[in-house]
Short mmCIF file of C-alpha atoms and ligand atoms in Angstrom, two decimals:
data_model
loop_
_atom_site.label_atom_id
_atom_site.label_comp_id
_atom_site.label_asym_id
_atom_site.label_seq_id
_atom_site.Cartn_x
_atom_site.Cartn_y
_atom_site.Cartn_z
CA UNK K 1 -4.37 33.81 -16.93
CA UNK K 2 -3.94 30.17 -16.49
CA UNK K 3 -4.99 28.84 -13.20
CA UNK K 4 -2.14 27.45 -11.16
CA UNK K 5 -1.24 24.27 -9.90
CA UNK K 6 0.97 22.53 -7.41
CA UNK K 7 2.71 19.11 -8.06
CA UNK K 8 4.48 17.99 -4.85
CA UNK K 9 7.29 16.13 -6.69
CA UNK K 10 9.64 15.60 -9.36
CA UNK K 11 7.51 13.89 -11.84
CA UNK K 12 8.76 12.87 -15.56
CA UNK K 13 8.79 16.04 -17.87
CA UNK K 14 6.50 15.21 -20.62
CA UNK K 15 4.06 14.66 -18.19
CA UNK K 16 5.01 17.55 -16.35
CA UNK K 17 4.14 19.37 -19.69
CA UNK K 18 0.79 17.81 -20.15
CA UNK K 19 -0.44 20.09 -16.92
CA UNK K 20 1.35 22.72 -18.28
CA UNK K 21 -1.38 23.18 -21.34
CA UNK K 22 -4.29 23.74 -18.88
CA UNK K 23 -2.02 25.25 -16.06
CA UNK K 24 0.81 27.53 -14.57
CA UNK K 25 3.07 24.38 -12.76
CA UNK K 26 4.96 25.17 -9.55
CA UNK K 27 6.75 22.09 -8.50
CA UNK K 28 8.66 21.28 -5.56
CA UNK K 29 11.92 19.17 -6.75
CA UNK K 30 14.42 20.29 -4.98
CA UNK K 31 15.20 17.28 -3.25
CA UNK K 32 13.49 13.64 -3.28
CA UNK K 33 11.72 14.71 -0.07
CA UNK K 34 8.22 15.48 1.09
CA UNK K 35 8.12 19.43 0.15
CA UNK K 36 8.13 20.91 3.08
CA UNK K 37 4.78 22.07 5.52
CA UNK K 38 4.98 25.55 5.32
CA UNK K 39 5.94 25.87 1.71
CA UNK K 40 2.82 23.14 0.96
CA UNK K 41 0.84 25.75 3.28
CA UNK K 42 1.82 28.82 1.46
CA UNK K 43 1.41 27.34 -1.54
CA UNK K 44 -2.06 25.72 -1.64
CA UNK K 45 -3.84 29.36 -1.14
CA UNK K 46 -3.02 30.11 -4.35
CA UNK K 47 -3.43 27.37 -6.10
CA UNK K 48 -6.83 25.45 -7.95
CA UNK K 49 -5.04 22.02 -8.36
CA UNK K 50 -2.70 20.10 -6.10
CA UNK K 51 -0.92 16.72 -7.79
CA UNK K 52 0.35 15.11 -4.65
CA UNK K 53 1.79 11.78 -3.26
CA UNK K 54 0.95 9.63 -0.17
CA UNK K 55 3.75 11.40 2.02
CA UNK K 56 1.77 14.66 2.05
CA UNK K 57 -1.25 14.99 4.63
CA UNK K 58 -4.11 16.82 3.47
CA UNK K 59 -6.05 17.19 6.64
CA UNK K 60 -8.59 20.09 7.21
CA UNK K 61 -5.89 21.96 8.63
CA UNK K 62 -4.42 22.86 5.03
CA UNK K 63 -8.03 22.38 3.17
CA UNK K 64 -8.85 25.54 5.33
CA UNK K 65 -6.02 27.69 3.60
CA UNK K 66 -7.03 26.15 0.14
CA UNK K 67 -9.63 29.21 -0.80
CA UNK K 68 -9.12 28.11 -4.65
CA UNK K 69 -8.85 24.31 -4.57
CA UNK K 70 -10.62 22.94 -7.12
CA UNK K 71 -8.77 19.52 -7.39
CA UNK K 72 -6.52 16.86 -5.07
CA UNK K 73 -5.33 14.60 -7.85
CA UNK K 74 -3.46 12.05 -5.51
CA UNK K 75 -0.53 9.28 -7.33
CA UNK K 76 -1.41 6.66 -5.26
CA UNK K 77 -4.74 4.35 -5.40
CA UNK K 78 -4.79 4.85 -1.51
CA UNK K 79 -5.98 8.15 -0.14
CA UNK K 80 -5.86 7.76 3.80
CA UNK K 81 -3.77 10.77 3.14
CA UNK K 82 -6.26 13.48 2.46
CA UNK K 83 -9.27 13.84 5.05
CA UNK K 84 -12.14 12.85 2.15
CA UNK K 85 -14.72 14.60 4.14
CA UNK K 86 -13.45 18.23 4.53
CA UNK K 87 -12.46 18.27 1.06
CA UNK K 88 -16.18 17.13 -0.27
CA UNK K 89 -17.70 19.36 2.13
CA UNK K 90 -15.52 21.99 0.12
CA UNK K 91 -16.59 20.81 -3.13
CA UNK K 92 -13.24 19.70 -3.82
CA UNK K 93 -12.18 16.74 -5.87
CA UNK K 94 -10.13 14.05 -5.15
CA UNK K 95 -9.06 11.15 -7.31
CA UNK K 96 -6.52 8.49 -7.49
CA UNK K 97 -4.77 6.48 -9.87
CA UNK K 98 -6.50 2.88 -9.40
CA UNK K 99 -6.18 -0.18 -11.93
CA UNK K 100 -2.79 0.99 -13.42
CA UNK K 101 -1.25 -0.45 -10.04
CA UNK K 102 -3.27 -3.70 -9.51
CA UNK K 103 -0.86 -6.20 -11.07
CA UNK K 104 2.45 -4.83 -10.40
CA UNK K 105 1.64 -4.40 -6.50
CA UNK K 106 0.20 -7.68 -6.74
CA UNK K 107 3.46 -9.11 -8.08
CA UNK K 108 5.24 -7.62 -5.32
CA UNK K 109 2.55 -8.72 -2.65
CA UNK K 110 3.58 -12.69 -3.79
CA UNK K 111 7.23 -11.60 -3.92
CA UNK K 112 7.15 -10.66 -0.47
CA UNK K 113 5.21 -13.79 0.61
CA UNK K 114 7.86 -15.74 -1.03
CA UNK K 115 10.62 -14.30 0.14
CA UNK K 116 9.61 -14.52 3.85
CA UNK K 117 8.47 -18.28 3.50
CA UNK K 118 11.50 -19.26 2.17
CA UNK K 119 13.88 -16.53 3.89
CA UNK K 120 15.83 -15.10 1.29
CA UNK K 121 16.81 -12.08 2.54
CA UNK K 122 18.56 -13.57 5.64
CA UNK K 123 20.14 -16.40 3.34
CA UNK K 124 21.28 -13.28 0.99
CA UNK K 125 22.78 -11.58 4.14
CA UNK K 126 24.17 -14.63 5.54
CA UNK K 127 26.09 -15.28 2.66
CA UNK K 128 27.43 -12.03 2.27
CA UNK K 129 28.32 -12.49 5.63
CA UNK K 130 30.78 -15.15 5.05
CA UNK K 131 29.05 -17.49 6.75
CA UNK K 132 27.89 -20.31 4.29
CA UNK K 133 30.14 -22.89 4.99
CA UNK K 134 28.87 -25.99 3.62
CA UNK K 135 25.33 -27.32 2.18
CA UNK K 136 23.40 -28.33 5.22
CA UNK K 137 20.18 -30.01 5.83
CA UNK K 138 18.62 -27.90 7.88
CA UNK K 139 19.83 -24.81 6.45
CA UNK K 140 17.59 -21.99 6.46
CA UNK K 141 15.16 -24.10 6.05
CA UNK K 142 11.43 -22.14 6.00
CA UNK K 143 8.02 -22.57 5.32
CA UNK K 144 6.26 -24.37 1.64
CA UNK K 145 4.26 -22.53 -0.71
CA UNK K 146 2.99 -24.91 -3.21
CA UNK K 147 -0.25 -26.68 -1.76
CA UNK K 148 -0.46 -24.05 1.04
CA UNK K 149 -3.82 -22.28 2.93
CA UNK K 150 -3.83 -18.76 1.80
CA UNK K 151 -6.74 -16.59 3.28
CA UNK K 152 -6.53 -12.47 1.63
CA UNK K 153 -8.49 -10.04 3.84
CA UNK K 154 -9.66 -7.48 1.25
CA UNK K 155 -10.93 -9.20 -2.09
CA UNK K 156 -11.02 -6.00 -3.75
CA UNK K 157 -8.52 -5.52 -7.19
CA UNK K 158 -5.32 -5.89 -5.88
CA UNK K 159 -6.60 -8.75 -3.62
CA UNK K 160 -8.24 -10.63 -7.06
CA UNK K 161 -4.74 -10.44 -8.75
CA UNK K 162 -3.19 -11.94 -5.99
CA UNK K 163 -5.78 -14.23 -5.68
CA UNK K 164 -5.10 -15.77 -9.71
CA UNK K 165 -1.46 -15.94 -8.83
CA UNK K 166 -1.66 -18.71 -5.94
CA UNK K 167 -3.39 -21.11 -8.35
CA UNK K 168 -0.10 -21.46 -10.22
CA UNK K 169 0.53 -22.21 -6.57
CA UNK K 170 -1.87 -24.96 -6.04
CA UNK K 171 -2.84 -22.84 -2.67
CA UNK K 172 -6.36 -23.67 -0.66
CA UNK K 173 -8.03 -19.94 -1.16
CA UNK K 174 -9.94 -18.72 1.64
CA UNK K 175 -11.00 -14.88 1.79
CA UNK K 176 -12.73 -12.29 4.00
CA UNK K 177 -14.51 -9.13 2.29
CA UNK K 178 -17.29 -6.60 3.43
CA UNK K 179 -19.48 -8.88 0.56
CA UNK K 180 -19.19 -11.84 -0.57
CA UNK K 181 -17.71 -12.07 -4.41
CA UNK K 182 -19.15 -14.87 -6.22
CA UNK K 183 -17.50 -14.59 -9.46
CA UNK K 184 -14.07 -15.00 -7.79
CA UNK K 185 -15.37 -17.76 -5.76
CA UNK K 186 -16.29 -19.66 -9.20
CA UNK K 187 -13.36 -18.23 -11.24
CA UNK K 188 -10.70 -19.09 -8.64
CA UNK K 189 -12.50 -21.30 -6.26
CA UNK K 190 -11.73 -19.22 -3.22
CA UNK K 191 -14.12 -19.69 -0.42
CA UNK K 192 -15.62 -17.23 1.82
CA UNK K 193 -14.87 -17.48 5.27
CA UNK K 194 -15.67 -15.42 8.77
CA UNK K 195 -12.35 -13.43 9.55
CA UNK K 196 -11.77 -15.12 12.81
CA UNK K 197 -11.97 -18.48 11.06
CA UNK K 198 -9.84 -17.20 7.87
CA UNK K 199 -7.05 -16.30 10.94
CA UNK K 200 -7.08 -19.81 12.38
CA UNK K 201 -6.74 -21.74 8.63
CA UNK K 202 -4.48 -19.72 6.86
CA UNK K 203 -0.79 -20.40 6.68
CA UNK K 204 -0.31 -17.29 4.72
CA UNK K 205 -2.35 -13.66 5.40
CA UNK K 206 -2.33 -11.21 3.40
CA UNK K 207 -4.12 -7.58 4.34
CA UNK K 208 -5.66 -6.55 1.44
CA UNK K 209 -7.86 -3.88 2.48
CA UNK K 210 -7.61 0.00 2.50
CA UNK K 211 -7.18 2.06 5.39
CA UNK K 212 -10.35 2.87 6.94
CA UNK K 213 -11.93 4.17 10.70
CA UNK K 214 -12.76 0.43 10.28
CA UNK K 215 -9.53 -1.02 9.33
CA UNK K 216 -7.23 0.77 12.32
CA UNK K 217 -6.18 -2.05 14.46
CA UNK K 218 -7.68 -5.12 12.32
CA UNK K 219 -5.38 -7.42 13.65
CA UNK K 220 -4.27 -6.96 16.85
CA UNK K 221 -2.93 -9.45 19.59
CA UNK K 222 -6.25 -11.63 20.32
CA UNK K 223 -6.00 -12.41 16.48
CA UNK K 224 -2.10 -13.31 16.62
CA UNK K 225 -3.18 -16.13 19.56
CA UNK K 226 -5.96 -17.41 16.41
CA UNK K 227 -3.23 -17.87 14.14
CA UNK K 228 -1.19 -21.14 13.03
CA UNK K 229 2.50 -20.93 14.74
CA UNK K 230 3.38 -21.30 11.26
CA UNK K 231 1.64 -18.66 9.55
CA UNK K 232 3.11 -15.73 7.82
CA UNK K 233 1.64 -12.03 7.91
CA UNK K 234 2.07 -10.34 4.70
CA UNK K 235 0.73 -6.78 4.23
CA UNK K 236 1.61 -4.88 1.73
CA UNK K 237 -1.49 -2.64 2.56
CA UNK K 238 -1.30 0.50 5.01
CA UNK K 239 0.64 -0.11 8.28
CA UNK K 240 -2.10 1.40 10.56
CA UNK K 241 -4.11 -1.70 9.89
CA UNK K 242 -1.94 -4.12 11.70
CA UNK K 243 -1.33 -2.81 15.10
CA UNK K 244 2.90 -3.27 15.28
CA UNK K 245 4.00 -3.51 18.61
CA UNK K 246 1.11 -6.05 19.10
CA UNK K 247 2.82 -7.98 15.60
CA UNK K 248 5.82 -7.75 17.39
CA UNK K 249 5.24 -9.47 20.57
CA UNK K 250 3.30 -12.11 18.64
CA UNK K 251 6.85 -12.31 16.52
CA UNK K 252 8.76 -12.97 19.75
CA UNK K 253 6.37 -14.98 21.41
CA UNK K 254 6.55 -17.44 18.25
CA UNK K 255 2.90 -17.50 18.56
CA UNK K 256 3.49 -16.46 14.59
CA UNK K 257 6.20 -18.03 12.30
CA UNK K 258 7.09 -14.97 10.39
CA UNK K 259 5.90 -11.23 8.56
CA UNK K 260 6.72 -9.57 5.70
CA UNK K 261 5.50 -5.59 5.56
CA UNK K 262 5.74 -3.08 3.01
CA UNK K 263 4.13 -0.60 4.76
CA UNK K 264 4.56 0.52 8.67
CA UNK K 265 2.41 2.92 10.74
CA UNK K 266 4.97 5.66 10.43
CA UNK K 267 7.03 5.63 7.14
CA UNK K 268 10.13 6.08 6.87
CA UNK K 269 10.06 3.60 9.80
CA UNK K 270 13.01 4.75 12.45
CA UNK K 271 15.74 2.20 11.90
CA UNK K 272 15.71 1.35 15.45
CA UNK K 273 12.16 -0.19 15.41
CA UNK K 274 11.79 -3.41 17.67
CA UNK K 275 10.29 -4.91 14.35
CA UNK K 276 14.12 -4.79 12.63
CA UNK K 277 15.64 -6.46 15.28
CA UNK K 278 13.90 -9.83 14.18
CA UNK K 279 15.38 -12.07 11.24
CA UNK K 280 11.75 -13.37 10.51
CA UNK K 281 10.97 -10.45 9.37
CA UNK K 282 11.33 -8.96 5.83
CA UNK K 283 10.90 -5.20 5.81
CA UNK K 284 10.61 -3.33 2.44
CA UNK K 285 10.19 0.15 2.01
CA UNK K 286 6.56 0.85 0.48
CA UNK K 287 7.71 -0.42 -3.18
CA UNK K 288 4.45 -2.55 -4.15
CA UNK K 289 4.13 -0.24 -6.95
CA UNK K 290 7.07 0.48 -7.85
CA UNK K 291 7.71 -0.85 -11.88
CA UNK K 292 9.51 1.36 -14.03
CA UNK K 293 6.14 0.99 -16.18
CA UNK K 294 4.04 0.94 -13.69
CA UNK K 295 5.23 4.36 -11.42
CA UNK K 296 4.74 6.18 -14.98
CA UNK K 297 1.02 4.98 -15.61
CA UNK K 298 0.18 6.07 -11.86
CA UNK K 299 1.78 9.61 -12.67
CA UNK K 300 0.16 9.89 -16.23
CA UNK K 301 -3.12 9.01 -14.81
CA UNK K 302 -2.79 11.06 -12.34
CA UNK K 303 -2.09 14.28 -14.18
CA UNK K 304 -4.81 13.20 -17.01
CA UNK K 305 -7.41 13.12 -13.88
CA UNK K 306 -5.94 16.62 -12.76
CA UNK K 307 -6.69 18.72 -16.35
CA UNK K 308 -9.85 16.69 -17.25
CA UNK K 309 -10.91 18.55 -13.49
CA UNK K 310 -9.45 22.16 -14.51
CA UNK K 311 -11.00 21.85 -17.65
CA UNK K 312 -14.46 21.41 -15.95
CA UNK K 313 -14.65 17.50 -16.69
CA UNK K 314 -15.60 14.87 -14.20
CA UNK K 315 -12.34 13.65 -13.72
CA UNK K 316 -12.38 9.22 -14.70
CA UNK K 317 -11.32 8.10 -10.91
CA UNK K 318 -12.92 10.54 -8.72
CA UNK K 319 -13.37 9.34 -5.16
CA UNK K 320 -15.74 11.46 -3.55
CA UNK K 321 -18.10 11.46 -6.39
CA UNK K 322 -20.96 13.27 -3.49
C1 LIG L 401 0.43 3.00 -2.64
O1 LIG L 401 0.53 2.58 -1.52
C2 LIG L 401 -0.81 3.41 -3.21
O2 LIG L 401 -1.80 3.55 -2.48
O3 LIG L 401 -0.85 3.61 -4.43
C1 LIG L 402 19.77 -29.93 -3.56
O1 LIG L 402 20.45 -29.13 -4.20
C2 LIG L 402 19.48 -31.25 -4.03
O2 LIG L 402 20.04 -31.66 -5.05
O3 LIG L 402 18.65 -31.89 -3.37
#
């Protein structure tokens, strides 16, 4: 008997198929929706290998009820998601799909930086409106790129490719990691800086860093009163790591020009959020890796790190490798 396995979504069918040869494949696809509690409760008893997303929680709760878990194979490079430390203590493996991802959320990351700077989704919207009525000088008029002070808070890979796009840029590089990375600091000629002091320069930051115990709250409202009054938040990261309502008042208090977010604190945000009230703020919902290309990388990788663990192999991007 093959063993069984779980994949949370619809997924593309050859690579559906692919965990077929090692496995019996329940899927839940009856709607584009998280599947739902109880059915992901029920289900993971049975099962020896879950292929999930980022909009299931694997807390200890459900690890509990998992008697034959062998595998977590999560499509996402994140993994907030699943509680890391129950599963190991379970002997369970978790990976992600990392690399694959880098340059396309990267391209999105600058997108979104550009698009707040220079407002484009309120001039789309105020067009549509009707409202363009002549060429004006000080029509929505926003912030430069070219020649600007970035400063990324995570230099890990995602925070590298962004890094080589803002030379194309001509941008002043500063960054903030847990260590210092010399060969970006000679390849790209960023420069190291304290976080408090990256806050203060920067007319662009970025959060670049996964979601940690020591990422929570990163930025919160004594670092808003560091910032520029022209400097734009971008974080295309987790949403727990700015703290929102503190982002918000910042927002309103114009002690911040503007913020562009990809990812909130609870996703799907509620549409009535203070944050959508404010036209300096460009909201997108959790895209940065969404390519055509790119989505089916993340879910081939993610099934090829699945069998390589029912087959008894160390799986290529396992997480909790103790
Ligand atoms: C998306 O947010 C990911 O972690 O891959
Ligand atoms: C603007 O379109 C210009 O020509 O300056």
């Amino acid at each position: 008997m093959k063993p069984k396995v779980l994949i949370t979504r619809r997924i593309p069918e050859p690579i559906i198929d692919k965990i077929r040869e090692v496995a019996d494949v329940f899927i839940w696809e009856k709607e584009d929706i998280p599947i739902p509690r109880d059915l992901l409760e029920t289900k993971i008893v049975e099962v020896e290998g879950l292929f999930c997303l980022l909009t299931e929680s694997i807390d200890a709760q459900l690890l509990e009820k998992a008697k034959n878990l062998k595998v977590i194979s999560n499509m996402a490079v994140g993994y907030n998601n699943i509680d890391i430390e129950t599963a190991t203590k379970k002997g369970i493996l978790v990976t992600n799909t990392p690399d694959v991802l880098t340059e396309t959320t990267a391209d999105l990351t600058f997108a979104l930086l550009m698009a707040t700077a220079r407002r484009l989704v309120e001039a789309s919207d105020f067009l549509r409106a009707g409202q363009w009525q002549t060429w004006s000088p000080n029509l929505l008029t926003g912030q430069d790129i070219f020649g600007a002070t970035i400063g990324i808070i995570g230099m890990g890979r995602i925070g590298e490719a962004v890094a080589r796009r803002t030379k194309g840029f001509n941008m002043k590089l500063l960054y903030n990691n847990r260590n210092r990375k010399l060969e970006v600091e000679q390849e790209l000629g960023a420069t190291y800086v304290p976080f408090e002091e990256l806050l203060r320069e920067s007319d662009f930051i970025l959060v670049m860093t996964p979601y940690t115990t020591e990422t929570k709250n990163l930025i919160t409202a004594e670092h808003f009163k560091l910032m520029k009054k022209n400097a734009i938040l971008i974080n295309t990261a987790r949403g727990g790591i700015v703290n929102e309502s503190d982002l918000y008042e910042a927002l309103v208090k114009g002690e911040i020009w503007a913020a562009g977010l990809d990812v909130f604190e609870q996703e799907p945000i509620s549409t009535d959020h203070p944050l959508l009230t404010l036209p300096n703020v460009v909201t997108l919902p959790h895209i940065g890796s969404a390519s055509i290309a790119t989505r089916m990388k993340m879910a081939d990788l993610a099934a090829d790190n699945l069998v390589q663990a029912i087959r008894g192999e160390m799986p290529l991007n396992l997480v909790n490798k103790q």
